[in-house]
Tab-separated table of C-alpha atoms in Angstrom:
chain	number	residue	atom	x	y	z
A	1	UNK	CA	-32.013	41.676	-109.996
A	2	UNK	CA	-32.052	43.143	-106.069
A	3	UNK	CA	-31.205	46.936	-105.146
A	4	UNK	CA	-28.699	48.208	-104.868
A	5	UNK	CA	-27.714	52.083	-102.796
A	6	UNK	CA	-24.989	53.366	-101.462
A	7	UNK	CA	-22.672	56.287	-100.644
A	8	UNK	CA	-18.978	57.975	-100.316
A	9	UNK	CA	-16.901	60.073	-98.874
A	10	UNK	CA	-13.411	61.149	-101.141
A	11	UNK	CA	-10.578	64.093	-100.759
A	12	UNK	CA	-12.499	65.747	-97.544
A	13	UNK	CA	-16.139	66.228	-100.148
A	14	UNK	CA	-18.904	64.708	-99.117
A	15	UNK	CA	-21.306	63.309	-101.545
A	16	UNK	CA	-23.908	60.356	-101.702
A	17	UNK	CA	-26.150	58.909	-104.058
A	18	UNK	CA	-28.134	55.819	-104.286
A	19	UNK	CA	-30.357	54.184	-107.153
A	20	UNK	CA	-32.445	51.065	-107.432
A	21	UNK	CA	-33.024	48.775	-110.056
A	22	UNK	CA	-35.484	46.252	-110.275
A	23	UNK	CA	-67.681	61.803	-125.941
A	24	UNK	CA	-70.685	63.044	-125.111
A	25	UNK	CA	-74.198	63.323	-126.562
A	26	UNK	CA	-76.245	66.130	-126.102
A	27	UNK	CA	-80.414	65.940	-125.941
A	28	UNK	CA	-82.055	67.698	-128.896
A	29	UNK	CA	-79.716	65.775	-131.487
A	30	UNK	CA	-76.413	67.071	-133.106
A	31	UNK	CA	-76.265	70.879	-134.264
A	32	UNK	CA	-79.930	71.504	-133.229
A	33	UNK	CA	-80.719	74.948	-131.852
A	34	UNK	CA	-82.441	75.279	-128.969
A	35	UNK	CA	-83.732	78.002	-126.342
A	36	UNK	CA	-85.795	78.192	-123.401
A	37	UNK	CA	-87.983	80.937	-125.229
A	38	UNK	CA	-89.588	80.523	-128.863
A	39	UNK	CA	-87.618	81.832	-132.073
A	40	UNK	CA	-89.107	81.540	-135.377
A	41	UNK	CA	-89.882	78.350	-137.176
A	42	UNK	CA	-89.476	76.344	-133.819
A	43	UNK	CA	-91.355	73.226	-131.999
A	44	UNK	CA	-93.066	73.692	-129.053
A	45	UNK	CA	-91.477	71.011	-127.289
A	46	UNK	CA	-92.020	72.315	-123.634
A	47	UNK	CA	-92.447	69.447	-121.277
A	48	UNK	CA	-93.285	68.665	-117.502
A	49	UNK	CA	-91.617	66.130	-114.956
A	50	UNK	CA	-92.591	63.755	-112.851
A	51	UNK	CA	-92.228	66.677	-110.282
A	52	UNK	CA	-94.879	68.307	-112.507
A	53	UNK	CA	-92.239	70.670	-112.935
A	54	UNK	CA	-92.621	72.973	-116.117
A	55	UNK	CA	-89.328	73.118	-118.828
A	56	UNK	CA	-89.674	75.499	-121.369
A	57	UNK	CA	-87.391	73.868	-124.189
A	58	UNK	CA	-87.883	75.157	-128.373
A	59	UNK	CA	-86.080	73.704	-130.956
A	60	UNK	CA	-85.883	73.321	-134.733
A	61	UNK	CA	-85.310	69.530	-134.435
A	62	UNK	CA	-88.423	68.169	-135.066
A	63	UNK	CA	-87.746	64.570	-133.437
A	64	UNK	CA	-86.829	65.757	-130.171
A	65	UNK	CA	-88.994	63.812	-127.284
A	66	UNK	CA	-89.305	60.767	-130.187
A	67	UNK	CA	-86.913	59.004	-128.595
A	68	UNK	CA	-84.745	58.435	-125.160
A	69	UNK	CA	-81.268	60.023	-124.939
A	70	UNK	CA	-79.608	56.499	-123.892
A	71	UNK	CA	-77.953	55.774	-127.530
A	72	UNK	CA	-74.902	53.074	-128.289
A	73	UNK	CA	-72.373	56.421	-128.354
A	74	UNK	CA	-73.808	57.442	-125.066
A	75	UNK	CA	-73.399	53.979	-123.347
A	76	UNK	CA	-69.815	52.854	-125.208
A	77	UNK	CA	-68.735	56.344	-124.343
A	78	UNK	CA	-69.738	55.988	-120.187
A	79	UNK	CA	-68.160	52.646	-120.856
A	80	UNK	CA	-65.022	53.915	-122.214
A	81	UNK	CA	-64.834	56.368	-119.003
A	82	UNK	CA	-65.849	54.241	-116.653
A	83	UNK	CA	-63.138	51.536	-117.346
A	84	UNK	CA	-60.509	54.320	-117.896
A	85	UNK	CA	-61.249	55.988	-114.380
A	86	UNK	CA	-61.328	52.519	-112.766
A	87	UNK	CA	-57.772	52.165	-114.457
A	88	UNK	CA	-56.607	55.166	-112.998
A	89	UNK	CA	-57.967	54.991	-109.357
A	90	UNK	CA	-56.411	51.134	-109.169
A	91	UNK	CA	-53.110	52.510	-110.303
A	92	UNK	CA	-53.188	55.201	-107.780
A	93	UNK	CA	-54.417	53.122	-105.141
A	94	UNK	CA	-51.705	50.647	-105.979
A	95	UNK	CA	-49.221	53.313	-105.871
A	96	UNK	CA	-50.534	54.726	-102.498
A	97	UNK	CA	-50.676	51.394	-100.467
A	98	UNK	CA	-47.183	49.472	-99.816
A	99	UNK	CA	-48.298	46.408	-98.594
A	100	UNK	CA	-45.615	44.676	-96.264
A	101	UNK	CA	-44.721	40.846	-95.202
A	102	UNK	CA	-42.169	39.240	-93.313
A	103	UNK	CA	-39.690	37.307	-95.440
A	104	UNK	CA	-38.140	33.862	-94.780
A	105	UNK	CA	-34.426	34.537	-95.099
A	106	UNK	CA	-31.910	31.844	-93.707
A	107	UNK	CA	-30.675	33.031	-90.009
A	108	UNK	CA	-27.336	32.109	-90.945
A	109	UNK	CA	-26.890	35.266	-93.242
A	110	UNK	CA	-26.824	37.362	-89.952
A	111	UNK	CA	-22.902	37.836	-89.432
A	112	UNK	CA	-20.310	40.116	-89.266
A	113	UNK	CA	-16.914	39.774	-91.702
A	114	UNK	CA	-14.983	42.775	-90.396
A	115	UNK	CA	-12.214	42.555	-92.640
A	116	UNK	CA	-11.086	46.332	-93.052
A	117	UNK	CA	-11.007	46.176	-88.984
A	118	UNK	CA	-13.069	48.919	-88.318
A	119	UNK	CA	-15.614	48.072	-85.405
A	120	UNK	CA	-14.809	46.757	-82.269
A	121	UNK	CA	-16.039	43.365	-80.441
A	122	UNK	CA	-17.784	45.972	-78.440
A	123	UNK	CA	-19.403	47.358	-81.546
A	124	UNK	CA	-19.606	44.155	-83.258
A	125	UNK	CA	-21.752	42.630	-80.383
A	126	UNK	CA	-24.187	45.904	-80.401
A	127	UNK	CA	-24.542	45.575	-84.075
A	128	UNK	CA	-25.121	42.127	-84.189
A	129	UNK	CA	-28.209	42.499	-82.003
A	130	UNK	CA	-29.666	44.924	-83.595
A	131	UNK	CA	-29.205	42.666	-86.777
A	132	UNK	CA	-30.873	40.086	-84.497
A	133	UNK	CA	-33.792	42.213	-83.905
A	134	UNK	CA	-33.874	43.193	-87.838
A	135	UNK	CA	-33.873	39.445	-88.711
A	136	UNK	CA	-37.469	39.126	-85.727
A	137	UNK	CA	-39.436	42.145	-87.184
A	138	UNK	CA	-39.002	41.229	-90.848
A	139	UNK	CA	-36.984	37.872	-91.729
A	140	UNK	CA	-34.461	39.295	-93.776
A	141	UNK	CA	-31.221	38.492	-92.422
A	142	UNK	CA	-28.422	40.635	-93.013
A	143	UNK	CA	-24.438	40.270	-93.155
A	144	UNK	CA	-22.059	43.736	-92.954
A	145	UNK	CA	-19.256	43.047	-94.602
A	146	UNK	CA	-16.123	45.798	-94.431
A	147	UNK	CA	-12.719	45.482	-96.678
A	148	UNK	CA	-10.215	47.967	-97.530
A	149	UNK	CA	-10.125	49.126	-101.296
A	150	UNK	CA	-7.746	46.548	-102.698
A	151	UNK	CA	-11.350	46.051	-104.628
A	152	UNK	CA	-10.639	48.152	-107.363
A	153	UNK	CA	-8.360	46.292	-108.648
A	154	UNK	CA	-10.356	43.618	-109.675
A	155	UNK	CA	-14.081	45.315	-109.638
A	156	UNK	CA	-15.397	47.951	-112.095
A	157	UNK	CA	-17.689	48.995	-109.112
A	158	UNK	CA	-18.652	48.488	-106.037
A	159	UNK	CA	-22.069	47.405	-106.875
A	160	UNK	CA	-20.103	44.408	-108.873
A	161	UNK	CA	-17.824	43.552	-105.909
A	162	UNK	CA	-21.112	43.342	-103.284
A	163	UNK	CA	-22.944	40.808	-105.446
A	164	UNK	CA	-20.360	38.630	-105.854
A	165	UNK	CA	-19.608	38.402	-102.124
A	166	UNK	CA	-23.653	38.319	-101.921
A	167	UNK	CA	-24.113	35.298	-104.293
A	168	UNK	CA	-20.640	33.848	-102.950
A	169	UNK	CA	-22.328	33.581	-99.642
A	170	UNK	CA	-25.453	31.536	-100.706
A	171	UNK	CA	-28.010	32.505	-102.998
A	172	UNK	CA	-30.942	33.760	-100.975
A	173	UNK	CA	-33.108	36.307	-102.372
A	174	UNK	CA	-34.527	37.269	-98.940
A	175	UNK	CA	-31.309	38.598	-97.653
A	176	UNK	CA	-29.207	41.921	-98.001
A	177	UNK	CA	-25.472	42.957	-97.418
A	178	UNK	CA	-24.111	45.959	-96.323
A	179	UNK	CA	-20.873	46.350	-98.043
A	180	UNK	CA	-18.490	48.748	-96.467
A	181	UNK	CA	-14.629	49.865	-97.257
A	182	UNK	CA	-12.465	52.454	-95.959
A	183	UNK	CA	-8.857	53.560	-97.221
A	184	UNK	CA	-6.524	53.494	-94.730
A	185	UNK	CA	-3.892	54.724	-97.191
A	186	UNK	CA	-5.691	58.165	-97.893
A	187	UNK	CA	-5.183	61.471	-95.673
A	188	UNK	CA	-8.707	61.921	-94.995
A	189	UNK	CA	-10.629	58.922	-93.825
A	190	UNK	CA	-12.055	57.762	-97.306
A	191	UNK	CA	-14.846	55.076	-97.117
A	192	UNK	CA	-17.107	54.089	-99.793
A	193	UNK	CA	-20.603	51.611	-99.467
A	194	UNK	CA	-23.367	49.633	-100.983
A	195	UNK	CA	-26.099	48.415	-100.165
A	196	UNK	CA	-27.539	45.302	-101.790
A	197	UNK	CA	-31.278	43.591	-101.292
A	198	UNK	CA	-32.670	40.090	-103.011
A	199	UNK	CA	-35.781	40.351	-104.665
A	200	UNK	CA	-37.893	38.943	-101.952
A	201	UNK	CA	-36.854	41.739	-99.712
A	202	UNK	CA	-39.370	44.354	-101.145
A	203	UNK	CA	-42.488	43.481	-98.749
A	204	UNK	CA	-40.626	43.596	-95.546
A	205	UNK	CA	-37.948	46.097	-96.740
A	206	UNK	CA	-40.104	49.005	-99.242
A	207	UNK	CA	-38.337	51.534	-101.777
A	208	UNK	CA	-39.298	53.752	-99.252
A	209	UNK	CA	-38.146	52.278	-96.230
A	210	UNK	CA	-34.925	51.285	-98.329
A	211	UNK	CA	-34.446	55.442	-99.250
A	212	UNK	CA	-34.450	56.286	-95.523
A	213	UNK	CA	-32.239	53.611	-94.623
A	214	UNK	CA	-29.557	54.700	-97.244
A	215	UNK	CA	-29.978	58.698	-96.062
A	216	UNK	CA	-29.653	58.123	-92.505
A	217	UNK	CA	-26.799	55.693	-92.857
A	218	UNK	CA	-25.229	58.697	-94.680
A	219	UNK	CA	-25.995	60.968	-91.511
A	220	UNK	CA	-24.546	58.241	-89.345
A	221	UNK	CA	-21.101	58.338	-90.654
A	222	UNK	CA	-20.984	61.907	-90.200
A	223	UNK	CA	-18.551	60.989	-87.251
A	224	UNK	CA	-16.773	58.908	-89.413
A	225	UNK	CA	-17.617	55.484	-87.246
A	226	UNK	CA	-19.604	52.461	-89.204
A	227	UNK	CA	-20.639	51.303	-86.081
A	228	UNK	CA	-22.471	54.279	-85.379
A	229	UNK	CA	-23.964	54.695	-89.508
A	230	UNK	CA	-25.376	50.838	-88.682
A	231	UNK	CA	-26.942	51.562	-85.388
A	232	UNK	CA	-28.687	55.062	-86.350
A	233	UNK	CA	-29.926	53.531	-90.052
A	234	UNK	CA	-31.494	50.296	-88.152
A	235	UNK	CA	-33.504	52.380	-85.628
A	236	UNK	CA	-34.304	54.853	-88.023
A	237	UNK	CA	-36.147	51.895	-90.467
A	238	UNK	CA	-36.963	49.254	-87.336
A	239	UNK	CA	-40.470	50.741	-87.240
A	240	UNK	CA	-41.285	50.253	-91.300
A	241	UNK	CA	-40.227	47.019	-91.583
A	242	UNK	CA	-43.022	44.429	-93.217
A	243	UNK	CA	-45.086	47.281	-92.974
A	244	UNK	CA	-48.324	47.709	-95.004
A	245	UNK	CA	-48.057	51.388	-95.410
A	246	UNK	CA	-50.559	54.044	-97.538
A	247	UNK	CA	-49.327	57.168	-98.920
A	248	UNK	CA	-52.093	59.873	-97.548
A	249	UNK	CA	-50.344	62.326	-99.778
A	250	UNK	CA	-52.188	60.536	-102.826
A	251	UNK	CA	-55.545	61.422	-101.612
A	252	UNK	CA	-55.913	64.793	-102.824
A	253	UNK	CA	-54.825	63.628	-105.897
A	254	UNK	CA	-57.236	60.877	-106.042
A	255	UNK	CA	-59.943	63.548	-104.932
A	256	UNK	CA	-59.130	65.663	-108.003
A	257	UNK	CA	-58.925	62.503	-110.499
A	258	UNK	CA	-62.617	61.595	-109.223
A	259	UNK	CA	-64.195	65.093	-109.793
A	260	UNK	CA	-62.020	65.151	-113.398
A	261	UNK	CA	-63.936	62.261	-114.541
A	262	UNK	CA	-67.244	63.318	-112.916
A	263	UNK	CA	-66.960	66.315	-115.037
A	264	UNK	CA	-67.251	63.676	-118.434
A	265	UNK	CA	-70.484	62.060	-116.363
A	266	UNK	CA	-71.936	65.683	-115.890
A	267	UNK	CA	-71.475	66.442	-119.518
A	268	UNK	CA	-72.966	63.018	-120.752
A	269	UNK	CA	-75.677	62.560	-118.128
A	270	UNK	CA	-77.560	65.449	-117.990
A	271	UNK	CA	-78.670	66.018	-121.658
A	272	UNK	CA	-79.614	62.461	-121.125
A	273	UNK	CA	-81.413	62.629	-118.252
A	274	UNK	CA	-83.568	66.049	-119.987
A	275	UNK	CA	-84.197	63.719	-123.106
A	276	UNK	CA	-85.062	60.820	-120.922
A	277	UNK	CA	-87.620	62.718	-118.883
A	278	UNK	CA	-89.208	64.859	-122.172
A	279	UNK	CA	-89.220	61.085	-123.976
A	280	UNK	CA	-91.605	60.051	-121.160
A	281	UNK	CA	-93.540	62.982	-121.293
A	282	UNK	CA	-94.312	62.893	-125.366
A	283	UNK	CA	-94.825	59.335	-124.793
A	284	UNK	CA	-97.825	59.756	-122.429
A	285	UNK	CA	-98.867	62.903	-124.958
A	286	UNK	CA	-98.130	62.202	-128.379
A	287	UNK	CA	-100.427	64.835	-129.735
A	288	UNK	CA	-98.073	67.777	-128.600
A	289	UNK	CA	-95.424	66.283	-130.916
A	290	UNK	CA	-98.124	66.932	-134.132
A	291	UNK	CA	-97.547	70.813	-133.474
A	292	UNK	CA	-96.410	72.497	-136.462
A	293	UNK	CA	-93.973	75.022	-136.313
A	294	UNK	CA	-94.869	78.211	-134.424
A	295	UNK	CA	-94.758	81.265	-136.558
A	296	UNK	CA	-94.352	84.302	-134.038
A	297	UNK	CA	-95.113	87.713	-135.476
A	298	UNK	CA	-94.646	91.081	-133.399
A	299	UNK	CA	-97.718	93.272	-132.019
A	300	UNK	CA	-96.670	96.791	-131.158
A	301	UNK	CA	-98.912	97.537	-127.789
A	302	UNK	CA	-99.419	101.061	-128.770
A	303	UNK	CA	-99.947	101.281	-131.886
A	304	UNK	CA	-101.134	97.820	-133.001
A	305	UNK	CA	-98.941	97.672	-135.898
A	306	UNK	CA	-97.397	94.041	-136.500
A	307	UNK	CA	-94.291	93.245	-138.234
A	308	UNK	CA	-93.739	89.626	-139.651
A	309	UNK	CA	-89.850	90.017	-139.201
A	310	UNK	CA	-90.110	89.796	-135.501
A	311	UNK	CA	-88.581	93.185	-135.099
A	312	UNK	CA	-87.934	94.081	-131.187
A	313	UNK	CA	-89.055	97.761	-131.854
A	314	UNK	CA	-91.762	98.807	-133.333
A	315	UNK	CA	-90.559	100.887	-136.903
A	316	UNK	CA	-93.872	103.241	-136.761
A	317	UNK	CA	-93.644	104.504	-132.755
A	318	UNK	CA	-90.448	102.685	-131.106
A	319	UNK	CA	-92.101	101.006	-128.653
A	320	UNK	CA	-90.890	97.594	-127.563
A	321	UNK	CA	-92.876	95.118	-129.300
A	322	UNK	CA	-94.502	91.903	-127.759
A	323	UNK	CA	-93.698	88.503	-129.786
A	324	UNK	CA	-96.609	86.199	-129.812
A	325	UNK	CA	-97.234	82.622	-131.610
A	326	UNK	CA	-100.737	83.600	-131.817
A	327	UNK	CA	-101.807	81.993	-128.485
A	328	UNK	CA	-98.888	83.277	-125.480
A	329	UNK	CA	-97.332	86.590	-125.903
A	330	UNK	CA	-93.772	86.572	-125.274
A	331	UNK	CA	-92.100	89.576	-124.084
């Protein structure tokens, strides 16, 4: 099914409308506590890079640094994302980019049927070249056909009425008609149109190029002359026909999907890369993963009392106490 858009003008109102038809992973395993400083019953599991970089990393997990952080949740789960964001960015891309064509319509569709007698052989000859030059730029031909609106009496619509004299003509999906009546009978000069494309009008002739077409042949008959609707709608679209055309409105959107889903790759990637990097580290030093658990006790500076609790003040003289595994004090 083509498109179909088109417009009126009733009682002295004006009015127009138109329509167409056609999971993450984190390093240090799941629920583990960990801190860059020691807390009681926790593994040493400080580590350095390849930078020789020093991270300071406790935990109560005991099999942290035993193994890499690349695990089949990680990898179906960057899988998952990855195919979903390449989803999204084709659809958006697809959406952004109207790629245009030139049709092959037959030549013989370009005509005038002035039936309703409202353009002159004057305006009949200016129209028809501009239909001419249409017909060059995109190979759709097109025929503008005008009646009076003995059509209701045998249509339920307008829409009906211009396929049938579409279809009558030939079928030729490449073409369009420009259906346009007028009631003579009426004290205000009463007209009524529609617009109706094939199917294989949509490269050269876009929704979007179709939507401008329909609004400025609106604005044409402002003075109430078809002739002049035709003309102004033509050289309004004559530019954006077979067109390849990209919508730079998208790309701020597309911006914001990419850092969306490089929030997901932050989230995953990072843990991973930490439990990557200690993995290596443990692996070239397995003796620092046969550490017991450190068992910190507090030393009060001044007085030398110790408390077993880890208190942070000392009970006997209130003086902040230092935390030590026995080896490093820890302030």
């Amino acid at each position: 099914m083509g498109r179909h858009g088109g417009g009126s003008r009733s009682g002295g109102s004006h009015r127009s409308s138109s329509g167409r038809s056609g999971g993450g992973s984190r390093g240090g395993g799941s629920g583990a506590r960990t801190s860059k400083t020691p807390f009681a019953g926790c593994y040493n599991r400080t580590y350095y890079d390849r930078r020789g970089r020093r991270h300071n990393y406790y935990t109560n997990d005991k099999n942290f640094g035993k193994k890499s952080g690349w695990s089949a949740g990680i990898i179906i789960a960057l899988i998952f994302i990855t195919l979903h964001m390449l989803a999204m960015m084709t659809a958006m891309c697809t959406t952004a980019v109207t790629f245009g064509a030139k049709t092959s319509g037959d030549p013989g569709r370009i005509r005038i049927v002035d039936q309703a007698d409202v353009l002159t052989d004057r305006e009949e000859a200016d129209v028809l070249t501009v239909l001419q030059q249409v017909y060059e730029k995109s190979g759709m031909p097109v025929t503008v056909y005008t009646d009076d609106y003995s059509w209701k009496e045998h249509y339920s619509s307008l829409e009906v009425y211009s396929e049938e004299l579409y279809y009558g003509m030939g079928i030729d999906e490449s073409a369009m008609i420009i259906l346009f009546t007028v009631n003579d009978d009426s004290d205000f000069y009463d007209w009524e149109y529609d617009v109706y494309c094939g199917d294989n009008t949509e490269k050269c002739f876009s929704d979007a190029t179709f939507d401008d077409f329909l609004a400025a042949f609106q604005k044409g008959m402002a003075g109430q002359k078809p002739s002049d609707a035709l003309l102004l709608s033509w050289h309004t679209v004559m530019d954006d026909l077979a067109k390849t055309k990209v919508d730079l409105t998208l790309i701020p959107i597309l911006i914001i999907l990419m850092l969306f889903y490089g929030v997901f790759y932050v989230v995953i990637l990072i843990p991973v890369r930490k439990s990557n990097t200690a993995y290596r580290y443990f692996r070239e030093n397995p003796e620092k993963l046969t550490e017991p658990p450190m068992f910190l006790h507090s030393e009060c500076p001044s007085c030398g009392a110790s408390n077993a609790e880890q208190a942070q003040v000392c009970p006997y003289c209130g003086t902040l106490l230092k935390i030590s595994d026995g080896k490093v004090n820890f302030v």
